[in-house]
XYZ file of C-alpha atoms in Angstrom:
179
model
C 17.711 -15.620 -1.922
C 18.510 -12.066 -2.743
C 21.573 -10.449 -1.395
C 20.892 -6.969 0.164
C 22.897 -4.059 -1.052
C 24.238 -1.267 1.012
C 21.598 1.512 1.962
C 21.631 4.789 0.219
C 21.579 7.771 2.699
C 17.804 8.249 2.394
C 16.846 4.522 2.648
C 15.691 2.250 5.329
C 15.957 -1.532 5.562
C 12.527 -2.975 6.872
C 11.975 -6.474 8.054
C 8.567 -7.474 6.678
C 6.255 -8.747 9.380
C 3.008 -8.721 7.376
C 2.092 -8.445 3.673
C -1.423 -8.612 2.231
C -2.216 -10.418 -0.951
C -3.913 -8.029 -3.447
C -6.053 -9.155 -6.257
C -3.440 -7.413 -8.514
C -0.785 -9.479 -7.100
C -2.608 -12.676 -8.059
C -3.193 -11.224 -11.686
C 0.471 -10.463 -12.014
C 1.643 -13.900 -10.589
C -0.788 -15.740 -13.002
C -0.355 -13.738 -16.203
C 2.579 -11.314 -16.300
C 5.318 -12.486 -13.920
C 8.221 -14.618 -15.612
C 10.034 -17.058 -13.275
C 10.172 -14.763 -10.267
C 8.755 -11.349 -9.845
C 8.720 -9.162 -6.585
C 5.134 -8.711 -5.682
C 3.351 -7.622 -2.590
C 2.634 -3.846 -1.787
C 0.454 -3.941 1.399
C 3.388 -4.160 3.868
C 3.978 -3.508 7.560
C 7.218 -4.234 9.396
C 10.087 -3.040 11.521
C 12.851 -0.762 10.842
C 16.242 -2.696 10.956
C 18.808 -0.198 9.612
C 18.769 3.470 8.453
C 20.697 5.405 6.017
C 22.806 8.259 7.157
C 20.242 10.948 6.045
C 17.213 9.303 7.485
C 15.328 11.355 10.076
C 12.340 10.571 12.233
C 12.757 6.932 12.618
C 14.627 4.602 14.860
C 15.911 1.022 14.452
C 13.075 -0.989 15.924
C 10.172 1.166 14.959
C 7.161 -0.509 13.751
C 6.088 1.007 10.279
C 3.801 0.895 7.330
C 5.383 0.997 3.937
C 3.838 3.099 1.203
C 3.795 1.176 -2.017
C 5.091 3.934 -4.052
C 6.850 7.187 -2.987
C 7.230 10.553 -4.633
C 10.867 11.719 -5.355
C 10.552 15.125 -3.840
C 12.813 16.740 -6.516
C 10.984 16.760 -9.757
C 9.058 19.889 -11.013
C 5.734 18.179 -9.945
C 6.940 17.426 -6.439
C 8.332 20.896 -6.053
C 5.074 22.457 -6.823
C 3.339 20.176 -4.248
C 1.632 17.934 -6.761
C 3.288 14.734 -5.487
C 0.543 12.514 -6.887
C 1.875 13.498 -10.444
C 5.546 12.776 -9.582
C 7.377 12.099 -12.831
C 9.698 9.538 -11.166
C 7.056 7.755 -8.998
C 7.624 4.445 -10.691
C 11.270 4.503 -9.666
C 10.236 4.695 -6.033
C 7.868 1.705 -5.730
C 8.427 -0.835 -3.044
C 10.425 -3.827 -4.285
C 7.868 -6.469 -3.130
C 6.726 -7.301 0.371
C 6.764 -11.176 -0.086
C 10.366 -11.125 1.206
C 11.979 -11.133 4.616
C 13.597 -7.591 4.094
C 13.065 -4.779 1.767
C 14.917 -1.574 1.119
C 12.779 1.499 0.743
C 13.106 5.301 0.744
C 12.354 6.456 4.229
C 9.725 8.968 2.902
C 7.594 6.167 2.298
C 7.456 4.842 5.824
C 4.735 5.780 8.330
C 4.619 4.908 12.090
C 2.516 2.028 12.802
C 1.762 3.102 16.335
C -0.241 0.652 18.334
C -1.710 -1.379 15.433
C -0.802 -4.888 14.705
C 1.309 -5.706 11.723
C -1.555 -7.407 10.227
C -3.735 -4.293 10.629
C -0.992 -2.246 9.253
C -0.761 -4.296 6.012
C -4.405 -3.116 5.418
C -3.379 0.565 5.373
C -2.809 0.424 1.511
C -6.310 -0.978 0.531
C -7.960 1.359 3.125
C -6.461 4.275 1.265
C -7.864 2.938 -1.934
C -11.318 2.677 -0.124
C -11.018 6.241 1.227
C -10.088 7.613 -2.201
C -13.177 6.018 -3.784
C -15.621 7.262 -1.134
C -14.096 10.735 -1.341
C -14.280 10.796 -5.134
C -18.039 9.679 -4.953
C -18.981 12.666 -3.046
C -21.841 10.695 -1.267
C -24.640 13.028 -0.222
C -25.980 12.765 3.191
C -28.711 10.089 3.277
C -27.736 8.945 -0.227
C -27.933 5.509 -1.522
C -24.643 3.700 -2.466
C -24.015 0.630 -4.711
C -20.626 -1.094 -4.224
C -19.646 -3.567 -6.769
C -17.277 -6.262 -5.337
C -17.522 -7.698 -1.893
C -13.602 -8.054 -1.423
C -11.684 -6.230 1.335
C -11.776 -2.960 -0.374
C -15.485 -3.185 -1.325
C -16.213 -3.969 2.325
C -14.090 -1.142 3.532
C -16.023 1.201 1.049
C -19.330 0.132 2.323
C -18.392 0.833 5.964
C -16.850 4.203 4.967
C -19.843 5.147 2.937
C -22.121 4.490 6.087
C -19.730 6.566 8.253
C -20.078 9.408 5.671
C -23.712 9.506 6.113
C -25.166 7.091 3.353
C -28.635 5.945 4.277
C -28.303 2.717 2.377
C -25.389 0.774 0.993
C -25.916 -2.161 -1.563
C -23.034 -4.539 -1.938
C -23.060 -6.961 -4.767
C -20.679 -9.401 -6.308
C -19.771 -13.101 -6.983
C -20.152 -15.565 -4.016
C -16.654 -16.558 -2.334
C -17.525 -20.169 -2.754
C -16.244 -20.202 -6.268
C -12.919 -19.312 -8.003
C -12.444 -15.563 -8.109
C -9.869 -15.548 -11.000
């Protein structure tokens, strides 16, 4: 049990309704974590409370939680280079395998009509989209995807949607241990 602290003006309290298990979570839990460590960064939930400066959200809104949020005030953020935020690590979600989490409201996105389970797939989907965009797949190109996990499967579908003629998916069978 962890006691919740009061919300800062720019924070929201989110009741976690779904959290995916990422391969990284498994690695951290097995090799790095000591005693207890907050893991889980594929999160969807419901807004339960809002800080005084939060705009654009209401209590009860279903949301997806971004796993790391830019600060908005460092030199990189002010230049519009939010992916190079110098305090990004200070704004990571505290672990979705909890009943509640406190996050900056700038890391919340409306879930819309999607289910919470589908919302928890938003983070791995963004990874897949980044990979497909970085690959610059030519129309009618051939694509090899190494790893038939959730992100690999998403990459395969996205590559086809981008116009790949063939997608080759390879990896280990799921019948054996993966780690």
